[in-house]
PDB file of C-alpha atoms and ligand atoms in Angstrom:
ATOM      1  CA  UNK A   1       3.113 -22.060  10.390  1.00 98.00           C
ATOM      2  CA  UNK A   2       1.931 -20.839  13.860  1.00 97.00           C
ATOM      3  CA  UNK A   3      -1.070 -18.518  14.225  1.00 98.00           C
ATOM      4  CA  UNK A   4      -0.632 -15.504  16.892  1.00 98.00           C
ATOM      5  CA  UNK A   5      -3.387 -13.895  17.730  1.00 96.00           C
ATOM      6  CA  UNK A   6      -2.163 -12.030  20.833  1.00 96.00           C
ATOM      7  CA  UNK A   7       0.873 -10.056  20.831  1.00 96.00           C
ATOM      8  CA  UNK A   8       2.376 -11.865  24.018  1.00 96.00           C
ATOM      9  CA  UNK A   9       1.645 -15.224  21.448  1.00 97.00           C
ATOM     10  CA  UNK A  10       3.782 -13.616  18.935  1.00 97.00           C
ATOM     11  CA  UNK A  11       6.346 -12.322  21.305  1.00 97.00           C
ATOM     12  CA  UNK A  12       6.679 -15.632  22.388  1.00 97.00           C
ATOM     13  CA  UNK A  13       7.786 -17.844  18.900  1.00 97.00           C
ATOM     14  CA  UNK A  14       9.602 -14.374  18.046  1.00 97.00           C
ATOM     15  CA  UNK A  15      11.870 -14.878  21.182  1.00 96.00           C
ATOM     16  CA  UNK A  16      12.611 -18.027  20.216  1.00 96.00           C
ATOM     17  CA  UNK A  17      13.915 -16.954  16.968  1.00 98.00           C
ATOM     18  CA  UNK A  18      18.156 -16.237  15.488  1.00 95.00           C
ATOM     19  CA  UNK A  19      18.549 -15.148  12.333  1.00 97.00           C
ATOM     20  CA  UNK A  20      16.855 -12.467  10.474  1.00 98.00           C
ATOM     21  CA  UNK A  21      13.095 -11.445  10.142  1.00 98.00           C
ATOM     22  CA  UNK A  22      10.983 -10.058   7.275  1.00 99.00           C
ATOM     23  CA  UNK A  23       7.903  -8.670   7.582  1.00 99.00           C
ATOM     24  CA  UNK A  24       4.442  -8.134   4.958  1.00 99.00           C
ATOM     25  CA  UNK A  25       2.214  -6.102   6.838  1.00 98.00           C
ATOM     26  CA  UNK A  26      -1.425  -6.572   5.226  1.00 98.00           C
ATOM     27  CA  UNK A  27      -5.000  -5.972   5.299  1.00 98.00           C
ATOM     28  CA  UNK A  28      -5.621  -9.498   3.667  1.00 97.00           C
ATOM     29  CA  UNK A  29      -8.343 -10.979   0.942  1.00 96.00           C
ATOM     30  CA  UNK A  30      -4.565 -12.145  -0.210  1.00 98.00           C
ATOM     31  CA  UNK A  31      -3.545 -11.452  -3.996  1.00 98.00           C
ATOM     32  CA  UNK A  32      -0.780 -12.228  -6.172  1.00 98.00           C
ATOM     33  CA  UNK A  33       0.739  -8.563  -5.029  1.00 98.00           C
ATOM     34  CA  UNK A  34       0.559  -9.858  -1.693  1.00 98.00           C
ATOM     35  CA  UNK A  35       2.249 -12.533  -2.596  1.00 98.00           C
ATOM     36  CA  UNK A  36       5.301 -11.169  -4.693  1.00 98.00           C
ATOM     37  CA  UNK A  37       6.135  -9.084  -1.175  1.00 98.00           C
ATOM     38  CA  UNK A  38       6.222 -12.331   0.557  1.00 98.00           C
ATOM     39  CA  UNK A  39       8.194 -14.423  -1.801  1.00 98.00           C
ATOM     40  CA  UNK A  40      10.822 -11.900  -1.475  1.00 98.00           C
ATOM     41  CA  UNK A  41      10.674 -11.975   2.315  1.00 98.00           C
ATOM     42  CA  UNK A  42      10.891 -15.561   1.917  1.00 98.00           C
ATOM     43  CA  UNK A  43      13.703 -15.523  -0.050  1.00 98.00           C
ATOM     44  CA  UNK A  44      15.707 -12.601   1.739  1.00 98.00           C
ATOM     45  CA  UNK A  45      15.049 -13.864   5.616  1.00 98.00           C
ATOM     46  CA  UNK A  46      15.468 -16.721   7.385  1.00 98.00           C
ATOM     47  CA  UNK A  47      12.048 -16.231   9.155  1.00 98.00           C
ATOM     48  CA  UNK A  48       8.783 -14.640   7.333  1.00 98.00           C
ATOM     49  CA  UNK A  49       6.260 -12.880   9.260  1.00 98.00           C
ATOM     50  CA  UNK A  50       2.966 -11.839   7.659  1.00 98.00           C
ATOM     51  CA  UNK A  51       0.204  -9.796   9.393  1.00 98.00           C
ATOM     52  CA  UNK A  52      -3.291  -9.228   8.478  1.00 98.00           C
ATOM     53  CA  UNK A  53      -5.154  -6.447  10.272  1.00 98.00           C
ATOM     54  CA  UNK A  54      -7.983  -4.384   8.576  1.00 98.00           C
ATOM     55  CA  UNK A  55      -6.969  -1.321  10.922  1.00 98.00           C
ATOM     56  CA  UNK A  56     -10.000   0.786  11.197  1.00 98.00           C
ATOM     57  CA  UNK A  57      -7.834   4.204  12.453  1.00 97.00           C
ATOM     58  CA  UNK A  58      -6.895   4.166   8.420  1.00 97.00           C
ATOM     59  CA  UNK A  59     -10.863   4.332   7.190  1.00 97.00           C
ATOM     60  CA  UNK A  60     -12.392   7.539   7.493  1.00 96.00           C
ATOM     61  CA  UNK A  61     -16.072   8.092   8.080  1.00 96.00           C
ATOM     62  CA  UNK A  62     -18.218   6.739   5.094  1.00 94.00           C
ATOM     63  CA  UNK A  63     -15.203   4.228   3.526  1.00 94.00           C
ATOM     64  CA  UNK A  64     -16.056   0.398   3.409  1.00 93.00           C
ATOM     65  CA  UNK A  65     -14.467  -0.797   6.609  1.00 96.00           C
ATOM     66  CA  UNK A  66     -17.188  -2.891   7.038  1.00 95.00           C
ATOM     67  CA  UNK A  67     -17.321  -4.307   4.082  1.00 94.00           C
ATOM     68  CA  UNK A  68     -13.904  -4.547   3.300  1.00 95.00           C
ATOM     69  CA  UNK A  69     -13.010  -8.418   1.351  1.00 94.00           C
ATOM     70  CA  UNK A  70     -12.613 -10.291   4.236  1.00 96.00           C
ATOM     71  CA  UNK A  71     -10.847 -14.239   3.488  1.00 97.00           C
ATOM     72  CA  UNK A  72      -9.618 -15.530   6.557  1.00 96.00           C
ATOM     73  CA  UNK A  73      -9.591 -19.312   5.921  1.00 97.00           C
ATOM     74  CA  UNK A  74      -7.963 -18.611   1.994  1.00 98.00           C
ATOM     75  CA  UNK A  75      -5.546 -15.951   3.683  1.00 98.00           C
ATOM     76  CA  UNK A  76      -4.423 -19.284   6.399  1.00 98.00           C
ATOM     77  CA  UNK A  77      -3.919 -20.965   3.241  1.00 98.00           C
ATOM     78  CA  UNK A  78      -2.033 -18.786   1.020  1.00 98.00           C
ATOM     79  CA  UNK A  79       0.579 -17.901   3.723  1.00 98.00           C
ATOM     80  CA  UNK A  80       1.048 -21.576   4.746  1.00 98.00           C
ATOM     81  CA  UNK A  81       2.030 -22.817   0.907  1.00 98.00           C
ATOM     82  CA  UNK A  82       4.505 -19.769   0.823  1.00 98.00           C
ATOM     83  CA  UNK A  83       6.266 -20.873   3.415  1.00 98.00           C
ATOM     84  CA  UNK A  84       5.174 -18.208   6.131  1.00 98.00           C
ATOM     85  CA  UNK A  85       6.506 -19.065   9.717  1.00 98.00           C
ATOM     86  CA  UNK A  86       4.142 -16.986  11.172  1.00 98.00           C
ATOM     87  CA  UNK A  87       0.581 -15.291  10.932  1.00 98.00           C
ATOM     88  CA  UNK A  88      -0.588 -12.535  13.004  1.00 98.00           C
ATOM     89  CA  UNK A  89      -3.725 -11.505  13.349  1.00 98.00           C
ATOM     90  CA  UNK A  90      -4.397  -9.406  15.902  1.00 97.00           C
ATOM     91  CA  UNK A  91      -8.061  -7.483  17.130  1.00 96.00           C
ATOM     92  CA  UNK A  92      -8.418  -4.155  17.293  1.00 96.00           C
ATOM     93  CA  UNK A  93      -8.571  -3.952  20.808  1.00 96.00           C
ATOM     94  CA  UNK A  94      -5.181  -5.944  21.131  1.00 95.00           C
ATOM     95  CA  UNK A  95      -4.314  -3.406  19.299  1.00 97.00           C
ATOM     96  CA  UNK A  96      -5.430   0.371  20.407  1.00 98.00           C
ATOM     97  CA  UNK A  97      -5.983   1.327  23.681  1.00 97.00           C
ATOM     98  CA  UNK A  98      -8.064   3.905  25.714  1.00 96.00           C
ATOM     99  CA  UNK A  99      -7.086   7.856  24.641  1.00 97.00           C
ATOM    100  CA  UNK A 100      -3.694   6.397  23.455  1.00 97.00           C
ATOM    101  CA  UNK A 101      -0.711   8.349  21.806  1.00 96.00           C
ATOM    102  CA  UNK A 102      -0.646   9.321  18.304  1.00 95.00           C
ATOM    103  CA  UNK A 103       1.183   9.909  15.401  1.00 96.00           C
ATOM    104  CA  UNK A 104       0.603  12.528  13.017  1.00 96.00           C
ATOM    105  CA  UNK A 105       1.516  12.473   9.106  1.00 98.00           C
ATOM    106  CA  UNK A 106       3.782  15.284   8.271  1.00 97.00           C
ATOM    107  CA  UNK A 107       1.608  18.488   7.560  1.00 96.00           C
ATOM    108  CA  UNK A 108       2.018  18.656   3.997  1.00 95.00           C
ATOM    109  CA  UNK A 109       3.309  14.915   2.686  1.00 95.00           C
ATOM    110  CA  UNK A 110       0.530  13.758   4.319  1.00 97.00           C
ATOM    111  CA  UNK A 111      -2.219  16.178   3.300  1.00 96.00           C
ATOM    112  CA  UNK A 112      -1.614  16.083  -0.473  1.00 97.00           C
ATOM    113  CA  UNK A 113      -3.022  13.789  -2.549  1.00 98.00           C
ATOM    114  CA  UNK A 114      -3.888  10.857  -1.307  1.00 98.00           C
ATOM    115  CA  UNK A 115      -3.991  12.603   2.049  1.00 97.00           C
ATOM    116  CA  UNK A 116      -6.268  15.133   0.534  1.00 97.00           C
ATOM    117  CA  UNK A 117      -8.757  12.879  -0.955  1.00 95.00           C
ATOM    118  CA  UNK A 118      -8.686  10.970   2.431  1.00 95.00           C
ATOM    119  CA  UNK A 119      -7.502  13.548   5.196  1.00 96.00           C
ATOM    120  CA  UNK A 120      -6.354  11.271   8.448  1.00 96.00           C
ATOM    121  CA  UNK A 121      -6.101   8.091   6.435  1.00 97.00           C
ATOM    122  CA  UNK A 122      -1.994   8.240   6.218  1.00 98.00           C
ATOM    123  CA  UNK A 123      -2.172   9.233  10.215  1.00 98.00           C
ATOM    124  CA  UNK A 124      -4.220   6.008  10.716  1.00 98.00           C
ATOM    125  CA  UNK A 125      -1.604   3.907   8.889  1.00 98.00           C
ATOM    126  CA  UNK A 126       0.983   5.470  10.373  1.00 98.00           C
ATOM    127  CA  UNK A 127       0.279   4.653  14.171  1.00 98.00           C
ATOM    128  CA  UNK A 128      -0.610   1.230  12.790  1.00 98.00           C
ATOM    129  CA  UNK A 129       2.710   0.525  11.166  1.00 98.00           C
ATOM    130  CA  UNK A 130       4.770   2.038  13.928  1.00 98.00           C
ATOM    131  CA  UNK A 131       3.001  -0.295  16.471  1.00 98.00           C
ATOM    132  CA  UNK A 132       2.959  -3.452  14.256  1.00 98.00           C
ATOM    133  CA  UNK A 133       6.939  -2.555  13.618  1.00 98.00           C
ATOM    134  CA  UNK A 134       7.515  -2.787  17.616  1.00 98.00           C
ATOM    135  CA  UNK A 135       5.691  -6.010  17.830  1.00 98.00           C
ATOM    136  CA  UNK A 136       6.892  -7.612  14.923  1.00 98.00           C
ATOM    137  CA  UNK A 137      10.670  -5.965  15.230  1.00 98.00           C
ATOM    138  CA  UNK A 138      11.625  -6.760  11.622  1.00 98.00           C
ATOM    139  CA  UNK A 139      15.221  -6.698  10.141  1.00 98.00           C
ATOM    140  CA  UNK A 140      13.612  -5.823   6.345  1.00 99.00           C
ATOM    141  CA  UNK A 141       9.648  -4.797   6.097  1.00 99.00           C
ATOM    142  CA  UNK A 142       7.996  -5.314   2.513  1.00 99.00           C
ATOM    143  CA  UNK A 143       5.571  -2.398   1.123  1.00 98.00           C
ATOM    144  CA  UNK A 144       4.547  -2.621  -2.246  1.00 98.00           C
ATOM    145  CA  UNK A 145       4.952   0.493  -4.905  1.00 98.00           C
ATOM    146  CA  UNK A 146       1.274   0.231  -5.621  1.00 98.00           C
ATOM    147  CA  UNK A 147       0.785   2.728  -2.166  1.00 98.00           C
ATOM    148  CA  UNK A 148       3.310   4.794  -3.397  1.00 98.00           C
ATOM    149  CA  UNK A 149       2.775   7.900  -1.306  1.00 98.00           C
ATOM    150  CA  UNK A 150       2.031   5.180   2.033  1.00 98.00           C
ATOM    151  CA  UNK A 151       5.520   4.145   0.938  1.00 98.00           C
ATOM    152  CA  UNK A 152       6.948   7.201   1.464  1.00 97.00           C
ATOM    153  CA  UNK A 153       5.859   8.475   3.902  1.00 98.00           C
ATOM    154  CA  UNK A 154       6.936   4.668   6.252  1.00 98.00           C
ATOM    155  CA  UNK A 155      10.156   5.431   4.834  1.00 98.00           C
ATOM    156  CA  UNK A 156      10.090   9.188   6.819  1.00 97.00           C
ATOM    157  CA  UNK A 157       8.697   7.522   9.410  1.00 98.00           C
ATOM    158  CA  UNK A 158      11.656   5.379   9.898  1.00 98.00           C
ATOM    159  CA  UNK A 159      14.049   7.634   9.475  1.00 98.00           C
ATOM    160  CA  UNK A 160      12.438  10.618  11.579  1.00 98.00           C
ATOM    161  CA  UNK A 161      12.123   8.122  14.519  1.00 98.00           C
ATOM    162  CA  UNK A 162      15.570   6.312  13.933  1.00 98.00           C
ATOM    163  CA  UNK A 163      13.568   3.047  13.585  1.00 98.00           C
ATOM    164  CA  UNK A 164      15.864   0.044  13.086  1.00 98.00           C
ATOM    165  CA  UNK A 165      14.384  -1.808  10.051  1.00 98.00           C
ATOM    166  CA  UNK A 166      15.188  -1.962   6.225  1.00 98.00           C
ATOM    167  CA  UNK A 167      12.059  -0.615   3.902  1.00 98.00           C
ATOM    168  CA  UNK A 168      12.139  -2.957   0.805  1.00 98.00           C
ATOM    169  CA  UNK A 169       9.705  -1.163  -1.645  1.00 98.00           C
ATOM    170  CA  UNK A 170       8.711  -4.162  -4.119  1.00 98.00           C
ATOM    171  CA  UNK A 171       7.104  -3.395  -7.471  1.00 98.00           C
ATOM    172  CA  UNK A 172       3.506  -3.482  -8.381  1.00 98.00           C
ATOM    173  CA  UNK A 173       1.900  -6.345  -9.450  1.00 98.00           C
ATOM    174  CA  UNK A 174      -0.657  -6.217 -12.549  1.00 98.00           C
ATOM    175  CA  UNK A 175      -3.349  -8.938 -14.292  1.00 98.00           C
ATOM    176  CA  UNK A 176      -2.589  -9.197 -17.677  1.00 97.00           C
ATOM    177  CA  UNK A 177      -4.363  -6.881 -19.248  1.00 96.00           C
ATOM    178  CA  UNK A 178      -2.914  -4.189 -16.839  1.00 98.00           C
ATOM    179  CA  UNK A 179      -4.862  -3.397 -13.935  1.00 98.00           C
ATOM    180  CA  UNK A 180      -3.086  -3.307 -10.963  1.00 98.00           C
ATOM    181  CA  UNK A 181      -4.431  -6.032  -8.435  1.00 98.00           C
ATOM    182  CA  UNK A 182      -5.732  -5.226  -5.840  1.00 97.00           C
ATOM    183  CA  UNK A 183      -8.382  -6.310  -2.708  1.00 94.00           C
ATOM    184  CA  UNK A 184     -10.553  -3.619  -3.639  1.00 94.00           C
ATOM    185  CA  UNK A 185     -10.830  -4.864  -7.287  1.00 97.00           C
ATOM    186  CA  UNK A 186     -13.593  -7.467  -6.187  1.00 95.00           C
ATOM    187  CA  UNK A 187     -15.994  -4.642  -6.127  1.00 95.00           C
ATOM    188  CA  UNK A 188     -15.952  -4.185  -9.699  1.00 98.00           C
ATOM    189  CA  UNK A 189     -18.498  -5.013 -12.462  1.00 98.00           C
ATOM    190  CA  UNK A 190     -16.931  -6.763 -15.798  1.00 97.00           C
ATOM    191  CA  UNK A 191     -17.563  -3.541 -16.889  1.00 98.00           C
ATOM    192  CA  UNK A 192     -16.332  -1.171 -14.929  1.00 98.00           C
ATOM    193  CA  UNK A 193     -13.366  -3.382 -14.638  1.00 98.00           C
ATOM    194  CA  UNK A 194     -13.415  -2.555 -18.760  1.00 98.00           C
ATOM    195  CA  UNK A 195     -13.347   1.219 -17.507  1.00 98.00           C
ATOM    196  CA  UNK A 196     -11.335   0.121 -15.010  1.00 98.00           C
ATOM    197  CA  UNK A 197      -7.965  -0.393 -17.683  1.00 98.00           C
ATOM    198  CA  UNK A 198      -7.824   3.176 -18.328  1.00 98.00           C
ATOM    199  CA  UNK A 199      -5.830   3.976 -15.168  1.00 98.00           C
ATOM    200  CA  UNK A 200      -2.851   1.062 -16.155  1.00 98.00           C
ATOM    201  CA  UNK A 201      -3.538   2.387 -20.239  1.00 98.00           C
ATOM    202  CA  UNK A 202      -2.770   6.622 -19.212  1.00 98.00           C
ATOM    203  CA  UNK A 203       0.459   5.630 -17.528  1.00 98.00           C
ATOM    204  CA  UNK A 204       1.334   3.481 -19.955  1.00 98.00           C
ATOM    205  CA  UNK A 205       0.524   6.302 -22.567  1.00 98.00           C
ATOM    206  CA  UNK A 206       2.882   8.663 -20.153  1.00 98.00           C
ATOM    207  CA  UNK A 207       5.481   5.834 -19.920  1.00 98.00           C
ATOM    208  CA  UNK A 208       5.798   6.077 -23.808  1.00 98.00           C
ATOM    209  CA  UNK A 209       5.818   9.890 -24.504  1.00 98.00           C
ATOM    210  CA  UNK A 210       8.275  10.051 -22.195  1.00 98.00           C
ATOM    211  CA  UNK A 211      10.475   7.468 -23.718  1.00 97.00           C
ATOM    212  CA  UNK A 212       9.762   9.683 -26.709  1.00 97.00           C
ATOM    213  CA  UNK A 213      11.438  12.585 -25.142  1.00 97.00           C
ATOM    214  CA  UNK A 214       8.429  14.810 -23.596  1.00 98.00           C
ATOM    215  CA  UNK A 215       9.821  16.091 -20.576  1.00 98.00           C
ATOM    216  CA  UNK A 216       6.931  19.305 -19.414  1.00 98.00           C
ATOM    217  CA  UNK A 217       4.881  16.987 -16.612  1.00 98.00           C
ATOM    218  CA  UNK A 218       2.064  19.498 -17.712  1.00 98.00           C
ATOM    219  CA  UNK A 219       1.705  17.834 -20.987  1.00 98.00           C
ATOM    220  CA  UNK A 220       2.491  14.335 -19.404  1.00 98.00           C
ATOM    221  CA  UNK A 221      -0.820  14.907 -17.027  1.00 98.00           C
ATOM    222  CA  UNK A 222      -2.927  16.083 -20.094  1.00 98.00           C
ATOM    223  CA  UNK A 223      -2.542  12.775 -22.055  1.00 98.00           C
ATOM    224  CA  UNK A 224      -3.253  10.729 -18.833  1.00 98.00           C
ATOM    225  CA  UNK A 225      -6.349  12.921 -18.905  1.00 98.00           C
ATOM    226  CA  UNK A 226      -7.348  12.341 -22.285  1.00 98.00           C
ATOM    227  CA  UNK A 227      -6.958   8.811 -21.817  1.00 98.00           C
ATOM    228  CA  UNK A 228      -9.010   8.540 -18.445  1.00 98.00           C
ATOM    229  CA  UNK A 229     -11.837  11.156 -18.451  1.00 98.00           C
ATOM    230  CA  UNK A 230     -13.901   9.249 -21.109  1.00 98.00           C
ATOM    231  CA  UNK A 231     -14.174   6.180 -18.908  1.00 98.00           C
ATOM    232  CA  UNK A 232     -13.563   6.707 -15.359  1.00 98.00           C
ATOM    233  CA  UNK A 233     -16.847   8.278 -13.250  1.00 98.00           C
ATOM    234  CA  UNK A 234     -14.418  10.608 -11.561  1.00 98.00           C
ATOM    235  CA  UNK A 235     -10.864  11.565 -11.691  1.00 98.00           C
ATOM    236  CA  UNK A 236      -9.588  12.595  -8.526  1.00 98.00           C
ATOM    237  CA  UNK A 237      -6.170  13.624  -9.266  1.00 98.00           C
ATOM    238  CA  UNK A 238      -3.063  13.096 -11.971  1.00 98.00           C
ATOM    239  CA  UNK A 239      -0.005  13.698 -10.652  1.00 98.00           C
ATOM    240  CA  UNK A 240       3.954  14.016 -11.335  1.00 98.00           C
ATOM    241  CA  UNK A 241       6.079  13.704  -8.135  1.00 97.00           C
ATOM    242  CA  UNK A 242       9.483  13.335  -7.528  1.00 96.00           C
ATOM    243  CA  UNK A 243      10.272   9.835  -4.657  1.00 94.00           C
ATOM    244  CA  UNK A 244      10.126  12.496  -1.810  1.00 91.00           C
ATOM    245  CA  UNK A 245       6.632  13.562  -3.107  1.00 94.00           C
ATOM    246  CA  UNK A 246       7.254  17.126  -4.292  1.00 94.00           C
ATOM    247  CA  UNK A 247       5.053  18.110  -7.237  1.00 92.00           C
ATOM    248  CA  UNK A 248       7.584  18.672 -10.239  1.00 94.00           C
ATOM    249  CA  UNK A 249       7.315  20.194 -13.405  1.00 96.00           C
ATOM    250  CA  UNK A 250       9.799  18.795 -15.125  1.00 97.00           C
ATOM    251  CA  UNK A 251       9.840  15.082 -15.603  1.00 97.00           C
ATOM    252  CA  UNK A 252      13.685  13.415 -14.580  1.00 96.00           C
ATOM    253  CA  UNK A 253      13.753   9.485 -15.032  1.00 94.00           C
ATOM    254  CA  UNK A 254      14.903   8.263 -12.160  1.00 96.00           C
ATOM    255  CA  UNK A 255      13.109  10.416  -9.558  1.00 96.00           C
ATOM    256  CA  UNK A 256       9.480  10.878 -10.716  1.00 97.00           C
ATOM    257  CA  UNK A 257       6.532   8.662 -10.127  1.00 98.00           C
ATOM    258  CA  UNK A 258       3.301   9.633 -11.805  1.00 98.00           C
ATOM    259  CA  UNK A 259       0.151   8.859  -9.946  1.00 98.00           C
ATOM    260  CA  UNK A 260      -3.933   8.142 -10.456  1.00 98.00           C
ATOM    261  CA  UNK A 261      -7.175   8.248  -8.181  1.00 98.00           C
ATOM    262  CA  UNK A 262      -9.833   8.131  -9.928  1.00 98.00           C
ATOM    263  CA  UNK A 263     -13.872   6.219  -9.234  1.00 98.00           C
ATOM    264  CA  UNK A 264     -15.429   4.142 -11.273  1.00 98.00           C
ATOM    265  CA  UNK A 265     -18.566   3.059 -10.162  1.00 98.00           C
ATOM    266  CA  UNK A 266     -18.558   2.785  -6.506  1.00 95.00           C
ATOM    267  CA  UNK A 267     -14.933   2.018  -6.644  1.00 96.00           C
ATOM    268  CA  UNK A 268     -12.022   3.739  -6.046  1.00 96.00           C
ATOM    269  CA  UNK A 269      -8.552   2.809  -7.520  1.00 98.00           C
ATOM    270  CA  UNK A 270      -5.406   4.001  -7.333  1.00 98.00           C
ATOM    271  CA  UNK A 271      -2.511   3.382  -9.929  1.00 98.00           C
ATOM    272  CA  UNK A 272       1.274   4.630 -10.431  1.00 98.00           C
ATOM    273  CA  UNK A 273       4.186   4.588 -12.451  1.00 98.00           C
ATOM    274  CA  UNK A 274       8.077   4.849 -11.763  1.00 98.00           C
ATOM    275  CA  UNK A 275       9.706   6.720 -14.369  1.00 96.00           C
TER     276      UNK A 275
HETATM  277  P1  AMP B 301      -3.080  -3.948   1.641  1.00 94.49           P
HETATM  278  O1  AMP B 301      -3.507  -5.326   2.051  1.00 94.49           O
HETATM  279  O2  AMP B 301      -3.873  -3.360   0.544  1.00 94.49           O
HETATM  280  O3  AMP B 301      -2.893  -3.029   2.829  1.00 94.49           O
HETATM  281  O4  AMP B 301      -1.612  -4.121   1.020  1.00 94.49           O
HETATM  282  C1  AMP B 301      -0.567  -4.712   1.743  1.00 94.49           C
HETATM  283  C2  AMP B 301       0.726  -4.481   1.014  1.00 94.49           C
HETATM  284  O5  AMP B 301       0.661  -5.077  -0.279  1.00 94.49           O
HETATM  285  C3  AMP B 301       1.039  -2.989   0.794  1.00 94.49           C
HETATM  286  O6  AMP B 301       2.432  -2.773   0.997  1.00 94.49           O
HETATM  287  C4  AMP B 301       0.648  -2.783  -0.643  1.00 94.49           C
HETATM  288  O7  AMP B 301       1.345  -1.727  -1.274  1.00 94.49           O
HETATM  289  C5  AMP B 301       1.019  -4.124  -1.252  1.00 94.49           C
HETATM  290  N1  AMP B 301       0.283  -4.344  -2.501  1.00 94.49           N
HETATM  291  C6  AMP B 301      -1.057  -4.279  -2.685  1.00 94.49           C
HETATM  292  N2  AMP B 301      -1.376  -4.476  -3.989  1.00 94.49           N
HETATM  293  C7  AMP B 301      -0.196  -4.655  -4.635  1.00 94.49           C
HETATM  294  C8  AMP B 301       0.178  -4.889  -6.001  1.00 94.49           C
HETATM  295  N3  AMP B 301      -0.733  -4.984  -6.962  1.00 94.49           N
HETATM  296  N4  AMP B 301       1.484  -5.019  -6.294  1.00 94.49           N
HETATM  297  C9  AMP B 301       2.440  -4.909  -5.325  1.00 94.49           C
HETATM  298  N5  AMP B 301       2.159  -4.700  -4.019  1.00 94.49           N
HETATM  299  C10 AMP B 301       0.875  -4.562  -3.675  1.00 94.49           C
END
């Protein structure tokens, strides 16, 4: 596995390579959702290229940037034992440059939300992924259904610019007892991880009165608030969306993913479902 550090390092091995490319763009402290995105790369490419960046333009004011997991040596290790051809790592400053260009998130996809809770963060991850996508110049790039509404709105980006690379959403990986893995788990007590479950346990409460034939997304959200308020510190928002991310009323299997933010503690989690 070669480590690039620079992005004329990376362009260099990536000149040398035929065949195609996929692509795991991460923040690292490596789980096993990390990892599901790149076995998949591994087994759909002939070269695998994972970086790890914790791009600051995505924090706002306030968020833990600083102290954001940080697991360099484990994160080497990890991508080297799944077969990762190559690791970049890039600095900020390799990165952004003086008074630069930017990219905006669309005006409403990227203001509700997630976007609301965090106003700028999907315009920082935006012009991060649309420069890491020119460097990189993947055939297929891996995002996990965990950032559902990030998902979404790469996949506009793509299309709006005409970018030439596949968006693979992969599906979300969970402990056993439900909660959805993530970095920013770490951060947890063993109890508020307890507290924690009640994000996984409302959509899986959803999950099954939908099965059961509920179909009003007003009565969906009410039992996912039943099920969280006791536990979680704060609930930010429930949600029902259709893929595009317009609020719907009616529930339609197939096109609606219902989302969680919610604190606990000093934590804050996200969660979704696919219906
Ligand atoms: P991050 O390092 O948090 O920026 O995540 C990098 C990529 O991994 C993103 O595409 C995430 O959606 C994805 N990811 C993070 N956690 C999970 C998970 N539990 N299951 C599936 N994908 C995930």
């Amino acid at each position: 596995m070669v480590v690039a550090r620079s992005v004329e390092e990376f362009g260099k091995v990536r000149s040398g390579w035929k065949g195609s490319v996929g692509f795991v763009p991460t923040m690292g402290a490596l789980h096993e959702g990390h990892l599901s995105l790149i076995r998949r790369a591994r087994e759909e490419n002939e070269r695998v290229v994972v970086s790890i960046f914790v791009n600051p333009t995505q924090f706002l004011p306030g968020e833990d940037l600083e102290k954001y997991p940080r697991k360099k040596e484990a994160d080497r290790k990890i991508c080297e034992l799944a077969g990762v051809d190559l690791l970049y790592m890039p600095t900020a400053d390799q990165i952004y440059h003086e008074d630069e260009l930017r990219i905006e998130a669309p005006k409403i996809r990227g203001y509700i939300l997630e976007g609301a809770s965090r106003p700028g963060h999907f315009d920082g991850v935006l012009q991060v992924v649309m420069k890491l996508l020119n460097i990189v110049r993947p055939d297929h790039a891996y995002f996990g259904k965990k950032d559902a509404q990030q998902l979404a709105l790469i996949s506009q980006m793509v299309r709006d610019y005409f970018l030439p690379v596949e968006i693979v959403p992969c599906e979300i990986v969970r402990d056993s007892d439900g909660l959805a893995l993530s970095s920013r788990n770490i951060y947890l007590s063993p109890e508020e991880r307890r507290r924690a479950l009640a994000l996984s346990r409302a959509l899986k409460r959803a999950g099954k009165q939908i099965q059961a034939g509920e179909r009003e997304a007003e009565a969906i959200l009410e039992t996912m608030r039943q099920v969280l308020e006791p536990e979680v510190d704060e609930l930010e928002y429930v949600a029902a969306v259709d893929r595009s991310f317009r609020a719907m009323k009616r529930i339609e299997e197939g096109d609606t993913i219902l989302l969680v933010a919610a604190w606990v503690g000093r934590t804050r989690l996200i969660d979704n479902l696919w219906v």
